Amino acid sequence: MNPIRKLSLVLAVIAVAGCAAPQVGSEASSLDARTAAALASSFTGAPPEWLQRLVQDDVQAQCSTARGRPSGDVAGAIVLSQQAALKYPDSGLMGDWKNGEKIAQSGVGLQFSDKPGTVPGGNCYACHQIAKAEIAHGTIGPSLLGYGKLRGQSEAIQKYTYGKIYNAQAYVPCSLMPRFGHKGILNEQQMKDLTALLLDPASPVNQ
Amino acid sequence: MNRVAAVITATMLLIATTGPARAQGASVEDSIAAYREMLADDNPAELWEIKGKAFWAKKRGPKNASLEACNLGLGPGVVKGAFAQLPRFFADSGRVQDLEMRLVSCMIDLQGLSRAEAEKNHFSTDNDASDIEALSAWIASESKGMPIALPQSHPKEKEAYAVGEQLFHYRAGPYDFACSTCHSSSGTRIRLQVLPNLTEPAEAKAIFASWPAYRVSQGTVRTMENRITDCLRQQRMPMADYGSQVITDLTVYMGVQAAGGQMAAPGLKR
């Protein structure tokens, strides 16, 4: 089966599954089917291995349907499933804040314009204020200036911080922040370095 | 042109980073707004408009015909006001088409070009100019000051809006991004770039009215197809086909959100 047909099938199955769910009316499910058809027809020039990106996982589908504001039950279920999928390093959660700063600055990776093999950055500054010296920061996420100074460096705080980078939706369902560990965007060392950027007393974040 | 673009971009950054209260978001945004105002009276897109107008009248292709009989929705050859009502449904193609896909249809039907010839260099590069970018700049300029009024009477036009709205909120890919991730709240920025909230009619109007636009950082006029393709790239989606349904439907969604706005394209952008 060629990849487009395969994708159509996957998307069609999702649409049919939507049909079966009691809360979805027939109008909504036919709209889902048409949306799936639009997606299936719109990327015919893309490499087949890229098409899987168009297929939603459960959390993506739930957050899309809820327009980012899930009801209590759905929100609770998302937090539980994402908490259960958290993975921590065997030892130590704090890496090198200097590397963390580089990772926070880097916005490359996983775009079709990137050279294959490009190591993805975290692009944290796109959305957050972090170190004071960097004024070209976005405002979609909260300011993280003084993050460690406010919270200290206890083991619980380290675990929370690493976990939040690994999968923000384990804490905030339908968060706008990418699930950097859960989706394999950043590796363990990179996430440890970012944890250090936020928590290390020597980091510019905490000066 | 690229060197000029680089100098202007550097100037913009300088203005943006040397304001009196530099760490404060509002003053950074004010500086960027001041930079835009400084350039607004002198939009290089005018050069593309002149080229586009000439291209509309130029005979080419196996049928040695111009585009002057092309129907952009208001009748054959009517350019004035046509762009403010696109995308719309066309009975001859059986599809909802944006300006670019309509131009491609006319090049195929009137001039006898193949689809590949018609779509050639649709997004210009440093080496190859784009006829479609020039045509888009001119045709858009012929709707300046007119109200954005995409028709929503045909079932396919309604469907394009409904699917476009779904796609706008469709989270997918390794980053979980949808259009709505960046474009459904007001007053936020990525780095220093202010993000329009496209679910808010007032902001949707201003944005939809300003494309196609001369992009200072790229030294050329870019179209809405190009803008959406690049948004999808940043969302970590695969590269969308030129004229794909996803792009058309998203354009219809934005255009209907922007109903009543006053066309002001070609705009001027970072």
XYZ file of C-alpha atoms in Angstrom:
477
model
C 0.000 0.000 0.000
C 1.402 3.412 -0.830
C 1.962 5.809 2.069
C -0.798 8.250 1.147
C -3.362 5.459 1.049
C -2.027 4.212 4.327
C -2.367 7.671 5.865
C -5.883 8.033 4.456
C -6.738 4.750 6.046
C -5.267 5.733 9.412
C -7.093 9.051 9.318
C -10.289 7.370 8.161
C -10.074 4.921 11.059
C -9.743 7.868 13.462
C -12.786 9.498 11.875
C -14.805 6.288 12.164
C -13.730 5.842 15.779
C -15.001 9.376 16.380
C -18.326 8.264 14.888
C -18.689 5.507 17.405
C -18.140 7.771 20.404
C -21.544 8.718 21.844
C -20.699 12.398 22.473
C -19.848 13.047 18.829
C -22.786 13.893 16.579
C -22.887 12.733 12.962
C -22.250 16.270 11.728
C -19.063 16.532 13.790
C -17.791 13.130 12.674
C -18.398 13.879 9.006
C -16.468 17.127 9.505
C -13.643 15.101 11.086
C -13.684 12.810 8.054
C -13.457 15.780 5.684
C -10.610 17.260 7.716
C -8.815 13.913 7.528
C -9.383 13.834 3.767
C -7.942 17.366 3.430
C -4.826 16.310 5.348
C -4.464 13.108 3.357
C -4.506 14.985 0.038
C -2.299 17.957 0.923
C 1.201 16.540 1.400
C 1.695 14.301 -1.630
C 5.185 15.675 -2.295
C 6.481 14.992 1.229
C 8.715 12.027 2.042
C 6.565 9.080 3.185
C 8.276 8.877 6.579
C 7.050 12.421 7.345
C 3.367 11.630 6.923
C 3.077 9.930 10.299
C 3.424 13.430 11.812
C -0.064 14.273 10.565
C -1.630 11.463 12.581
C -2.651 12.591 16.068
C -1.959 10.714 19.279
C -4.798 10.558 21.839
C -3.717 13.678 23.727
C -3.351 15.738 20.556
C -6.808 14.658 19.398
C -8.418 15.398 22.777
C -6.769 18.818 23.025
C -7.782 19.713 19.448
C -11.409 18.734 20.047
C -11.436 20.687 23.311
C -9.821 23.713 21.591
C -7.124 23.558 24.264
C -9.569 23.708 27.187
C -10.420 20.127 28.197
C -13.305 19.409 30.548
C -12.530 18.173 34.075
C -12.733 14.457 33.225
C -10.630 14.706 30.071
C -8.125 17.005 31.785
C -7.729 14.570 34.670
C -7.274 11.615 32.335
C -4.601 13.449 30.342
C -2.608 14.353 33.475
C -2.800 10.763 34.752
C -1.717 9.172 31.460
C 1.120 11.649 30.959
C 2.295 11.325 34.595
C 2.399 7.572 34.136
C 4.625 7.970 31.071
C 7.254 10.198 32.761
C 10.793 8.805 32.681
C 13.672 10.102 34.787
C 17.431 9.574 34.405
C 18.992 6.801 36.508
C 21.129 9.249 38.428
C 21.215 13.021 38.817
C 18.851 15.556 37.317
C 21.174 18.560 37.134
C 23.474 18.935 34.148
C 25.557 21.899 32.967
C 23.702 25.236 32.867
C 26.118 26.610 30.221
C 25.054 23.903 27.785
C 21.492 24.489 28.918
C 21.719 28.122 27.814
C 22.861 27.013 24.332
C 19.992 24.520 24.094
C 17.518 27.201 25.240
C 18.778 29.523 22.476
C 18.665 26.979 19.653
C 15.501 26.832 17.565
C 16.631 24.332 14.946
C 15.566 20.750 14.521
C 12.848 18.554 13.017
C 11.814 21.089 10.332
C 11.858 20.019 6.689
C 14.324 22.852 6.123
C 16.862 21.375 8.597
C 19.693 19.175 7.399
C 19.014 15.554 8.343
C 20.757 14.758 11.610
C 20.480 18.315 12.993
C 20.384 18.076 16.792
C 17.164 19.808 17.889
C 17.330 22.665 20.371
C 14.738 23.502 23.013
C 14.010 26.980 21.597
C 12.942 27.975 25.122
C 13.552 31.697 24.500
C 10.954 31.641 21.727
C 8.298 31.603 24.454
C 9.963 32.330 27.831
C 12.064 35.017 29.440
C 14.968 33.096 31.012
C 18.322 34.844 31.570
C 18.013 38.620 31.976
C 20.664 39.394 29.333
C 18.554 37.905 26.533
C 15.934 40.529 25.731
C 14.760 38.826 22.522
C 12.461 36.452 24.383
C 8.875 35.513 23.699
C 5.901 35.813 26.025
C 3.704 32.794 25.229
C 5.001 31.046 28.354
C 5.625 32.555 31.790
C 8.890 34.322 32.657
C 11.412 31.931 34.189
C 13.747 34.665 35.436
C 14.723 33.853 39.017
C 13.151 30.368 38.716
C 15.645 28.596 41.008
C 16.087 31.541 43.344
C 12.370 31.430 44.099
C 12.074 27.671 44.419
C 15.406 26.404 45.716
C 17.143 23.264 44.469
C 15.502 20.506 46.523
C 15.175 17.039 45.004
C 11.408 17.542 44.659
C 11.922 20.784 42.728
C 14.545 19.133 40.505
C 12.156 16.288 39.763
C 9.272 18.643 39.022
C 11.430 20.804 36.739
C 12.866 17.885 34.772
C 9.383 16.351 34.542
C 7.866 19.581 33.269
C 10.464 19.780 30.489
C 9.998 16.056 29.745
C 6.206 16.365 29.506
C 4.444 19.601 30.436
C 1.070 17.898 30.067
C 1.790 15.686 33.049
C 1.103 18.904 35.005
C -0.966 21.141 32.701
C -3.288 19.248 30.316
C -3.232 20.674 26.780
C -0.296 22.944 27.685
C 1.089 24.760 24.634
C 4.602 23.554 25.504
C 6.074 20.677 23.472
C 6.575 17.407 25.355
C 10.337 17.441 24.871
C 11.140 14.063 26.433
C 7.883 12.252 25.721
C 8.143 12.997 22.006
C 11.902 12.408 21.828
C 12.765 15.976 20.821
C 15.517 16.416 23.422
C 17.706 13.726 24.933
C 18.223 13.047 28.631
C 21.450 15.074 28.876
C 19.881 18.073 27.156
C 16.956 18.033 29.580
C 19.350 17.769 32.530
C 21.281 20.764 31.189
C 18.054 22.761 30.913
C 17.099 21.753 34.462
C 20.463 23.149 35.585
C 19.917 26.362 33.614
C 16.756 26.929 35.657
C 17.985 25.705 39.053
C 21.775 26.055 39.371
C 22.579 28.964 41.730
C 25.423 29.922 39.344
C 23.093 30.135 36.328
C 22.333 33.671 35.059
C 18.655 32.814 35.572
C 19.241 33.042 39.319
C 21.556 36.049 39.517
C 18.425 43.370 -2.727
C 19.547 40.848 -0.154
C 22.256 43.154 1.158
C 19.681 45.942 1.467
C 17.401 43.530 3.283
C 20.217 42.587 5.672
C 20.981 46.226 6.461
C 17.326 47.008 7.080
C 16.927 43.948 9.274
C 19.992 44.958 11.269
C 18.592 48.480 11.643
C 15.339 47.060 12.860
C 17.097 44.953 15.469
C 19.130 47.960 16.546
C 15.977 50.027 16.985
C 14.318 47.152 18.772
C 17.201 46.585 21.168
C 18.262 50.128 22.044
C 15.004 51.614 23.262
C 15.191 53.526 26.561
C 13.507 50.794 28.610
C 14.901 47.869 26.727
C 13.851 44.983 28.929
C 10.203 45.975 28.815
C 8.079 44.159 26.231
C 5.859 47.116 25.370
C 8.753 49.391 24.428
C 10.303 46.679 22.238
C 7.013 46.403 20.388
C 6.752 50.193 20.080
C 10.196 50.281 18.480
C 9.192 47.660 15.951
C 5.992 49.559 15.183
C 8.045 52.739 14.697
C 10.317 50.913 12.267
C 7.338 49.698 10.247
C 5.904 53.199 10.098
C 9.241 54.548 8.914
C 9.158 52.232 5.897
C 5.432 52.207 5.226
C 5.442 55.032 2.676
C 8.110 53.350 0.659
C 7.070 49.744 0.106
C 9.350 47.977 -2.381
C 6.327 45.833 -3.351
C 5.485 48.611 -5.828
C 8.168 47.220 -8.108
C 6.426 43.830 -8.058
C 3.072 45.504 -8.787
C 4.488 47.141 -11.934
C 5.925 43.827 -13.065
C 2.700 41.972 -12.291
C 0.555 44.417 -14.248
C 2.755 43.968 -17.318
C 2.721 40.211 -16.886
C -1.110 40.134 -16.832
C -1.165 41.668 -20.334
C 1.735 39.633 -21.760
C 0.919 36.960 -24.353
C 2.565 33.591 -23.814
C 2.096 29.824 -23.979
C 0.981 27.568 -26.853
C -2.205 29.643 -27.220
C -0.216 32.904 -27.315
C -2.758 34.524 -25.002
C -2.570 37.004 -22.133
C -4.345 36.602 -18.795
C -6.632 39.532 -19.537
C -9.691 37.258 -19.960
C -9.002 35.450 -16.671
C -12.045 35.294 -14.398
C -10.961 36.021 -10.825
C -14.525 35.684 -9.599
C -16.138 38.952 -10.672
C -16.232 38.147 -14.382
C -13.631 37.705 -17.138
C -10.947 40.376 -16.941
C -12.312 42.089 -13.808
C -9.385 42.704 -11.476
C -10.680 45.623 -9.407
C -11.976 44.283 -6.096
C -11.562 40.600 -7.029
C -8.863 39.819 -4.479
C -10.982 41.028 -1.526
C -13.392 38.138 -2.305
C -10.859 35.318 -2.664
C -10.682 32.383 -2.085
C -14.102 31.510 -3.545
C -15.817 28.658 -5.393
C -15.379 28.490 -9.180
C -17.883 26.431 -11.140
C -15.472 25.739 -14.025
C -12.881 24.084 -11.787
C -15.434 22.765 -9.276
C -13.156 23.935 -6.467
C -12.666 26.684 -3.942
C -9.541 28.472 -5.198
C -7.267 31.154 -3.807
C -5.737 33.791 -6.077
C -2.661 31.692 -6.832
C -4.604 28.569 -7.793
C -6.956 30.690 -9.888
C -3.992 32.181 -11.754
C -2.636 28.682 -12.361
C -6.054 27.617 -13.742
C -6.099 30.618 -16.087
C -2.551 29.937 -17.290
C -3.564 26.353 -18.086
C -6.949 27.167 -19.679
C -6.228 30.451 -21.456
C -2.533 30.172 -22.280
C -2.306 26.410 -22.707
C 0.524 25.935 -20.206
C 1.026 22.665 -18.364
C 0.464 22.741 -14.592
C 4.219 22.405 -14.033
C 4.920 25.369 -16.323
C 2.202 27.460 -14.678
C 3.486 26.717 -11.162
C 7.154 27.127 -12.030
C 9.093 29.236 -9.464
C 5.860 29.911 -7.592
C 7.956 30.920 -4.573
C 10.891 32.944 -5.859
C 14.476 32.101 -4.943
C 17.645 34.211 -5.139
C 18.113 32.979 -8.708
C 14.572 32.768 -10.031
C 11.917 35.470 -9.854
C 8.275 34.465 -9.502
C 5.604 35.592 -11.960
C 2.947 34.582 -9.456
C 4.432 36.768 -6.694
C 4.408 39.756 -9.075
C 0.868 39.053 -10.314
C -0.334 38.590 -6.720
C 1.167 41.934 -5.666
C -0.563 43.790 -8.502
C -3.930 42.046 -8.252
C -3.979 42.553 -4.461
C -3.193 46.247 -4.894
C -6.294 46.548 -7.098
C -8.430 45.731 -4.030
C -6.849 48.331 -1.713
C -9.402 49.989 0.541
C -12.132 47.469 -0.256
C -13.858 45.367 2.396
C -12.776 41.739 2.784
C -15.858 39.752 1.712
C -15.228 36.081 0.976
C -18.456 34.528 -0.289
C -19.938 31.824 1.964
C -23.050 30.877 0.002
C -21.817 27.795 -1.893
C -21.708 24.558 0.148
C -18.028 24.082 -0.783
C -17.214 27.560 0.527
C -18.942 26.719 3.808
C -17.139 23.399 3.971
C -13.770 25.086 3.352
C -14.409 27.394 6.317
C -15.516 24.554 8.610
C -12.562 22.334 7.701
C -10.223 25.326 7.921
C -11.414 25.988 11.464
C -10.767 22.332 12.380
C -7.303 22.469 10.812
C -6.502 25.710 12.646
C -6.897 23.831 15.943
C -5.392 20.512 14.738
C -2.497 19.622 17.058
C -0.046 17.155 15.593
C 3.599 16.417 14.921
C 6.495 15.990 17.365
C 5.865 19.424 18.953
C 2.047 19.113 19.365
C 1.678 22.394 17.491
C -1.448 23.700 15.790
C -1.955 27.141 14.234
C -3.853 27.966 17.424
C -0.744 27.324 19.559
C 0.633 30.720 18.539
C -2.425 32.456 17.096
C -5.277 32.163 19.582
C -4.311 34.636 22.296
C -3.665 38.347 22.019
C -0.535 40.305 22.833
C 1.991 37.455 22.927
C 5.316 37.225 21.106
C 7.743 34.634 19.735
C 11.130 36.184 20.486
C 10.405 39.815 19.439
C 7.751 38.986 16.850
C 4.248 39.964 17.951
C 1.721 37.228 17.147
C -1.728 38.040 15.808
C -4.695 36.319 17.453
C -6.479 35.050 14.363
C -9.548 33.930 16.313
C -10.153 37.606 17.144
C -11.829 39.389 14.190
C -10.100 42.747 14.768
C -6.647 41.131 14.598
C -7.599 38.745 11.777
C -8.738 41.738 9.697
C -5.424 43.543 10.011
C -3.428 40.425 9.121
C -5.570 39.130 6.260
C -5.648 42.640 4.769
C -1.849 42.800 4.585
C -0.946 39.678 2.529
C 0.707 39.319 0.064
C 3.518 41.374 1.555
C 7.047 42.524 0.865
C 9.250 40.666 3.353
C 12.272 42.692 4.320
C 14.157 39.647 5.588
C 13.657 37.859 2.258
C 13.879 40.791 -0.163
C 10.780 39.766 -2.085
C 7.003 39.756 -2.084
C 5.581 36.642 -0.446
C 2.064 35.280 -0.810
C -0.346 33.745 1.701
C 0.479 30.275 0.287
C 4.109 30.938 1.154
C 3.252 32.263 4.629
C 1.135 29.228 5.536
C 3.680 26.780 4.107
C 6.281 28.404 6.359
C 3.981 28.276 9.413
C 3.526 24.540 8.789
C 7.315 24.156 8.479
C 7.760 25.796 11.882
C 5.033 23.528 13.256
C 7.312 20.638 12.170
C 4.742 19.426 9.641
C 5.761 18.033 6.254
C 5.999 20.448 3.318
C 2.484 21.093 2.004
C 1.814 20.832 -1.729
C 1.424 24.149 -3.544
C -2.289 24.883 -3.720
C -3.139 22.068 -1.325
C -6.566 21.882 0.233
C -5.130 22.444 3.705
C -3.706 25.820 2.643
C -6.891 26.860 0.827
C -9.116 25.901 3.750
C -6.917 27.709 6.285
C -6.962 30.797 4.043
C -10.756 30.668 3.836
C -10.976 30.318 7.627
C -8.778 33.381 8.140
C -10.513 35.383 5.410
C -13.987 34.753 6.813
C -12.744 35.645 10.312
C -11.486 38.884 8.752
C -14.785 39.808 7.026
C -15.269 43.555 6.793
C -11.591 44.404 7.180
C -10.132 46.861 4.702
C -7.703 45.415 2.148
C -4.288 47.067 2.360
C -2.028 44.623 0.504
C 0.715 44.386 -0.485
C 1.848 44.824 3.083
C 5.309 45.268 4.530
C 6.687 42.674 6.930
C 9.827 41.737 8.785
